[in-house]
PDB file of C-alpha atoms in Angstrom:
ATOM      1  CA  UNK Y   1     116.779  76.272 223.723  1.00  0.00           C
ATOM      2  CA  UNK Y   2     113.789  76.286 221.106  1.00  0.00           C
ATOM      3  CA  UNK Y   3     110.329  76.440 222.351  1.00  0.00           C
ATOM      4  CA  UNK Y   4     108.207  73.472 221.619  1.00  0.00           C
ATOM      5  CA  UNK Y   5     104.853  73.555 220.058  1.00  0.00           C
ATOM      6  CA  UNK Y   6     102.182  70.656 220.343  1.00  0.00           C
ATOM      7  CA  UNK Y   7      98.795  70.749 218.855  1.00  0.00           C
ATOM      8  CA  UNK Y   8      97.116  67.372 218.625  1.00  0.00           C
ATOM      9  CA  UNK Y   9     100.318  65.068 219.366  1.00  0.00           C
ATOM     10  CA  UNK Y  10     102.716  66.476 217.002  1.00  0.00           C
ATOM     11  CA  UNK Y  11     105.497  68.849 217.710  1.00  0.00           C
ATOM     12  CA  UNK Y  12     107.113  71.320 216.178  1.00  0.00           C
ATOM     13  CA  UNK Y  13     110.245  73.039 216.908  1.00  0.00           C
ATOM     14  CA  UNK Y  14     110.791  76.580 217.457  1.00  0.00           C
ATOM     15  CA  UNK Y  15     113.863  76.940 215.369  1.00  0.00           C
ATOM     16  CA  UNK Y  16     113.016  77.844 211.776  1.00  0.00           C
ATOM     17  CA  UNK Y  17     114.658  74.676 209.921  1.00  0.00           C
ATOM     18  CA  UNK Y  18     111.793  72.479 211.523  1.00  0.00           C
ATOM     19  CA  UNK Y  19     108.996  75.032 210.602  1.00  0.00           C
ATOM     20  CA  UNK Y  20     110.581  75.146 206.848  1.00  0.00           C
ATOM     21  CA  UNK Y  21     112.025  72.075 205.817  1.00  0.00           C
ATOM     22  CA  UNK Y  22     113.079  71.904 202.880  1.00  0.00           C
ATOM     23  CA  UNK Y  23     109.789  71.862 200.956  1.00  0.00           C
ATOM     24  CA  UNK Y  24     107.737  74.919 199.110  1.00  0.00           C
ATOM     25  CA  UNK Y  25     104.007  73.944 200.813  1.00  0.00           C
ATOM     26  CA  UNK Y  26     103.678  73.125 204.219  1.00  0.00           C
ATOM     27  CA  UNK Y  27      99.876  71.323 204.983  1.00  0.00           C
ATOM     28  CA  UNK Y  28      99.378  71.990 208.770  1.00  0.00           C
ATOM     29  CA  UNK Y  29      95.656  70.139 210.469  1.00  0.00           C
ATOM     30  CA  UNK Y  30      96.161  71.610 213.756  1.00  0.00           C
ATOM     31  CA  UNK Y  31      92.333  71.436 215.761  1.00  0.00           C
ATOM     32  CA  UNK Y  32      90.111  68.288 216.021  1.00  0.00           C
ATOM     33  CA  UNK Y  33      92.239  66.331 218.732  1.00  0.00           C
ATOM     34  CA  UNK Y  34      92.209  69.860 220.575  1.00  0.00           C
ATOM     35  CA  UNK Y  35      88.535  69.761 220.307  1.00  0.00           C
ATOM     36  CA  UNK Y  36      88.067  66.536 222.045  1.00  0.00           C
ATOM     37  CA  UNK Y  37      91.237  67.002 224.922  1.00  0.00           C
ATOM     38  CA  UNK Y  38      92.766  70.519 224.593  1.00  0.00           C
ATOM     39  CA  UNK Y  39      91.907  73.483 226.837  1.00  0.00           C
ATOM     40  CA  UNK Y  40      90.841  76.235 223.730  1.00  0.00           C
ATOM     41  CA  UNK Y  41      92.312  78.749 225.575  1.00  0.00           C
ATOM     42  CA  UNK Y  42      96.049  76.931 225.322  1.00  0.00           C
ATOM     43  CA  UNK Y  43      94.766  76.167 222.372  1.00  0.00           C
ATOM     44  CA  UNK Y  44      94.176  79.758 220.865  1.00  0.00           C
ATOM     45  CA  UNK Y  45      97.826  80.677 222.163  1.00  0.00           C
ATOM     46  CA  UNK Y  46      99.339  77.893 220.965  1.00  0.00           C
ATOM     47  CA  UNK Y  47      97.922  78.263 217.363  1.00  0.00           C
ATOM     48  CA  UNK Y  48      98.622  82.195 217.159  1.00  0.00           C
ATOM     49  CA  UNK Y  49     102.511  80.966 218.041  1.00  0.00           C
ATOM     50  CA  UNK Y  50     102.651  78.117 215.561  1.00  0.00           C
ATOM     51  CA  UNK Y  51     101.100  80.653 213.183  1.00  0.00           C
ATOM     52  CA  UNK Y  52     104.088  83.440 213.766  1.00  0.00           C
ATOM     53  CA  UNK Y  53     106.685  80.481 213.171  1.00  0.00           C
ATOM     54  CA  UNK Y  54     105.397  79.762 209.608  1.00  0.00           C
ATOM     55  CA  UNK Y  55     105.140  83.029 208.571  1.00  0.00           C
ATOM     56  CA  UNK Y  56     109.395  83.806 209.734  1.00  0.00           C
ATOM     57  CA  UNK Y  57     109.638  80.350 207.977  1.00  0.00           C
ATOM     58  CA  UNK Y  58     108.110  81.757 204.411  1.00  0.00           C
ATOM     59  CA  UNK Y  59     109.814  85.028 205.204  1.00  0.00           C
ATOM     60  CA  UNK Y  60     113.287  84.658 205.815  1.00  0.00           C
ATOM     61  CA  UNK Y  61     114.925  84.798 202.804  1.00  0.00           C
ATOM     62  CA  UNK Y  62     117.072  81.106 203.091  1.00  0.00           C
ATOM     63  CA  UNK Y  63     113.981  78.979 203.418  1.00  0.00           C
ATOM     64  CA  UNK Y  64     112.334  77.104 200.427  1.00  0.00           C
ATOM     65  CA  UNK Y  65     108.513  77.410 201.961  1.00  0.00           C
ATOM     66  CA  UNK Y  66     106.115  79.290 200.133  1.00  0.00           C
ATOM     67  CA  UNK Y  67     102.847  79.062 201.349  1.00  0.00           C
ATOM     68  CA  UNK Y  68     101.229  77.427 204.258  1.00  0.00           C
ATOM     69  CA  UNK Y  69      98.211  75.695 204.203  1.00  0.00           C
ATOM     70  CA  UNK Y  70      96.351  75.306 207.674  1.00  0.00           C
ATOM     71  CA  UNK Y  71      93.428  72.982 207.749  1.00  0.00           C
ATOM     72  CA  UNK Y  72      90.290  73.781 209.543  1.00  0.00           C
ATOM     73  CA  UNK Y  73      88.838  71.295 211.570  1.00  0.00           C
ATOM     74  CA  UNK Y  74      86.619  68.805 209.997  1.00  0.00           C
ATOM     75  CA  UNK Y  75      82.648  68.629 211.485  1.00  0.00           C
ATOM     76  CA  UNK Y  76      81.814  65.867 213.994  1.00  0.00           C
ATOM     77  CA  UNK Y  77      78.638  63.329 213.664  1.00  0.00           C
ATOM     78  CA  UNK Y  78      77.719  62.430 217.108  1.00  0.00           C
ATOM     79  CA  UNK Y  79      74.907  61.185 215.582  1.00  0.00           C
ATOM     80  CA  UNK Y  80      76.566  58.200 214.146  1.00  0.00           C
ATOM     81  CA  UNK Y  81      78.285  57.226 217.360  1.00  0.00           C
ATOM     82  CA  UNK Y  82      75.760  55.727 220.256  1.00  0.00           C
ATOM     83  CA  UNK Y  83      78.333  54.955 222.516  1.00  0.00           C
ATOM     84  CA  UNK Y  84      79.435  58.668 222.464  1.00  0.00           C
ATOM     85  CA  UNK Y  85      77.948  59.562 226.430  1.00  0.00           C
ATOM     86  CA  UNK Y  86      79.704  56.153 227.578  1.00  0.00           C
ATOM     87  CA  UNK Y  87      83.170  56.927 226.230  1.00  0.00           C
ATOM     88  CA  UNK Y  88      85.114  59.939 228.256  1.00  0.00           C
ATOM     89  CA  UNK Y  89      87.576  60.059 224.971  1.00  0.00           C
ATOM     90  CA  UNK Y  90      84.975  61.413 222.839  1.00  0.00           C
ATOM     91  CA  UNK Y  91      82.405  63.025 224.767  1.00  0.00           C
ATOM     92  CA  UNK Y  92      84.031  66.212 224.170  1.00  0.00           C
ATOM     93  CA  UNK Y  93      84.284  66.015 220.378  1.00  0.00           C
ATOM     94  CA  UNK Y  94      81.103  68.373 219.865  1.00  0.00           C
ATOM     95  CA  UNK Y  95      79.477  70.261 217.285  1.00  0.00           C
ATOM     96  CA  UNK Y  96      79.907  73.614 219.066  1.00  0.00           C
ATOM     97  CA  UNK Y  97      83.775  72.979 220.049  1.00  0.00           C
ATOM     98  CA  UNK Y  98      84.702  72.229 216.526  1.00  0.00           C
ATOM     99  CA  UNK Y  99      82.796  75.763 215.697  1.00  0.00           C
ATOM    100  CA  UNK Y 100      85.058  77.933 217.902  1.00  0.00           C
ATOM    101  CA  UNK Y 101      88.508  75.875 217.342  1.00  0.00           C
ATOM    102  CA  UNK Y 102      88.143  76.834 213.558  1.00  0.00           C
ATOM    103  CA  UNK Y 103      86.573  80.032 214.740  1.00  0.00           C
ATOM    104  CA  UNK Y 104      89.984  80.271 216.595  1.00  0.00           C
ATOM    105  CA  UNK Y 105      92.229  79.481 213.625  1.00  0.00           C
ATOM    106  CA  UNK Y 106      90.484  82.268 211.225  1.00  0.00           C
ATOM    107  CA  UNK Y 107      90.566  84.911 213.738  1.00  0.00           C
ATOM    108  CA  UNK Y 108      94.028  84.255 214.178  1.00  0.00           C
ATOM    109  CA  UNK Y 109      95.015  84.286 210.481  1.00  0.00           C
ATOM    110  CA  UNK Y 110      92.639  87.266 209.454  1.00  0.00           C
ATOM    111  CA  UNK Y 111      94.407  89.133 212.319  1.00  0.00           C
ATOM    112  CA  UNK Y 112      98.098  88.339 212.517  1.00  0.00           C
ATOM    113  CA  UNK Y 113      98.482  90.116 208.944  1.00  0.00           C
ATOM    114  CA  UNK Y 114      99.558  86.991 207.822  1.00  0.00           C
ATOM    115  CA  UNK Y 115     101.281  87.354 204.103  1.00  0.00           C
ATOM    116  CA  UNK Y 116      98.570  86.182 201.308  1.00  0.00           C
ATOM    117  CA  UNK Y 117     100.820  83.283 201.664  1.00  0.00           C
ATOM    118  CA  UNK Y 118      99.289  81.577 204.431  1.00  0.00           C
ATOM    119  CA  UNK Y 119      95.855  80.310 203.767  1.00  0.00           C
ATOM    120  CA  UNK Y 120      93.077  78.087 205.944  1.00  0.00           C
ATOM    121  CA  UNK Y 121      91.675  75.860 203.594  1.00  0.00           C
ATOM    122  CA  UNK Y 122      87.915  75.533 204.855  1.00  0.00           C
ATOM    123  CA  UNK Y 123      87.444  71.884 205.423  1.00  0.00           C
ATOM    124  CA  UNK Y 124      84.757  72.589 207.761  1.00  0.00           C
ATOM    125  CA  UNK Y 125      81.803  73.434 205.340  1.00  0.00           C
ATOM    126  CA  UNK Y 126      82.056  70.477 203.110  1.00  0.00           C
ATOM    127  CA  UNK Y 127      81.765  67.911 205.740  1.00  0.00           C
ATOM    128  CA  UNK Y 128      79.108  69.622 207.586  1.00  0.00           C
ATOM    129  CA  UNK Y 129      76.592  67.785 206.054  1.00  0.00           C
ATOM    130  CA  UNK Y 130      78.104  64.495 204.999  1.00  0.00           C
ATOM    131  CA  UNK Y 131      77.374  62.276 207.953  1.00  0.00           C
ATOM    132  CA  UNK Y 132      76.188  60.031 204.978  1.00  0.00           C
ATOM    133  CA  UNK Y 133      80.210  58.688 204.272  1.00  0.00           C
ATOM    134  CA  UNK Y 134      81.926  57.782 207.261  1.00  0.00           C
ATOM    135  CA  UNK Y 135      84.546  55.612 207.132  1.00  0.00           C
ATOM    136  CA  UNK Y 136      83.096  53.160 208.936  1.00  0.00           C
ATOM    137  CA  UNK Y 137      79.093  52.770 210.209  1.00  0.00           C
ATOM    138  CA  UNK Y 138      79.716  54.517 213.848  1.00  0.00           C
ATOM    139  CA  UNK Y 139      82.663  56.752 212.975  1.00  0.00           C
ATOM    140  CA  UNK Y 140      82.057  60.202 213.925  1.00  0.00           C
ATOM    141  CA  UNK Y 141      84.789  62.231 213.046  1.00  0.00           C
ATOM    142  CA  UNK Y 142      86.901  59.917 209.721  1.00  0.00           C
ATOM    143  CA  UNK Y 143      84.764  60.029 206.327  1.00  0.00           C
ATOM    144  CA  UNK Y 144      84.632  57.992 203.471  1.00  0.00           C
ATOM    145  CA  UNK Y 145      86.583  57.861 199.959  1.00  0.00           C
ATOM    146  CA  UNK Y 146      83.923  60.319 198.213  1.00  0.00           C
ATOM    147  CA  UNK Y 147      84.089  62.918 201.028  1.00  0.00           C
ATOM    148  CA  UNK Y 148      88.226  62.804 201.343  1.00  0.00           C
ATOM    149  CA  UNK Y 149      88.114  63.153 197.387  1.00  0.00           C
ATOM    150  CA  UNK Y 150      86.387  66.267 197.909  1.00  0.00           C
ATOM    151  CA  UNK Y 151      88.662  67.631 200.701  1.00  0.00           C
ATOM    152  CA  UNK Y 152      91.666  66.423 198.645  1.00  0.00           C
ATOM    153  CA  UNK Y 153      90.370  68.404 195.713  1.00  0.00           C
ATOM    154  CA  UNK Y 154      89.587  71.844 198.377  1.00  0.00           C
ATOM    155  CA  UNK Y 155      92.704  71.557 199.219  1.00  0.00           C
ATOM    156  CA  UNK Y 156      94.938  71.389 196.103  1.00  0.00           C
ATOM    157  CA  UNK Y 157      93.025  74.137 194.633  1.00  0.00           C
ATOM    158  CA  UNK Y 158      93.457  76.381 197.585  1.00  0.00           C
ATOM    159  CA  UNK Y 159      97.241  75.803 197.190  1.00  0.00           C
ATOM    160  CA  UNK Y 160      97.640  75.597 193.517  1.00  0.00           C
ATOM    161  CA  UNK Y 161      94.755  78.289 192.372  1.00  0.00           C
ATOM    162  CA  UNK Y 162      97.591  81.358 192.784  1.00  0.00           C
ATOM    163  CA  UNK Y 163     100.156  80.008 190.675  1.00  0.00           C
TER     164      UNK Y 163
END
């Protein structure tokens, strides 16, 4: 039976026709819900797995994928959320946790010689400094039209700058 893989609530299946589907890019975000619940450690297994089923997806020769994008996680704002030592759901969603997940995810990329066709789009930087757009006054972790304009436009150059 096909293993199961969840990071943050989603699964995917172990088989290969999950992994590729039948499109060329695959957009994984994989990270900021481990941040606030996961144990890394899982977490860094988990991710080095999910990362070996997308490269056999854009290997194997009957499989439409392409390239892989993997998401780091977006930065946190504590600051913007006062009820943050009062709400166990949250409390966890640091600064330094969201460092070593994404610390986690390029480790595992630079080192798996993954094919130049798996890249980590680096979300990470841009919104370290943008507690100034959230998407809503005490929302610590969702940003604002500007700042998801900017990822958006991180993101389609990462996947679209090689062709």
């Amino acid at each position: 039976s096909p293993q199961s893989h969840h990071l943050y609530g989603k699964q995917l299946k172990g088989d290969d026709r999950d992994v590729s589907a039948t499109t060329k890019t695959l957009i994984l975000n994989p990270g900021l819900w481990d941040v606030a619940y996961g144990n890394l450690d899982v977490y860094r297994r988990e991710f080095r797995r999910l990362l070996e089923l997308v490269r056999g997806g854009i290997e194997r020769e009957s499989s439409p994928l392409e390239t892989a994008a993997f998401l780091s996680a977006t930065e946190v704002h504590p600051v913007l959320y006062s009820a943050l030592s009062n709400d166990p759901r949250k409390q966890y969603m640091t600064k330094p946790r969201v460092e070593l997940v994404n610390h986690i995810q390029r480790a595992a990329i630079h080192s798996s010689l993954a094919s130049r066709s798996i890249k980590l789009v680096d979300l990470w930087n841009m919104t370290r400094v943008r507690e100034d757009d959230p998407l809503e006054r005490m929302d610590m972790r969702h940003y604002g039209a500007s700042t998801v304009r900017e990822m958006t436009v991180q993101l389609l150059y990462s996947i679209c700058s090689d062709r």
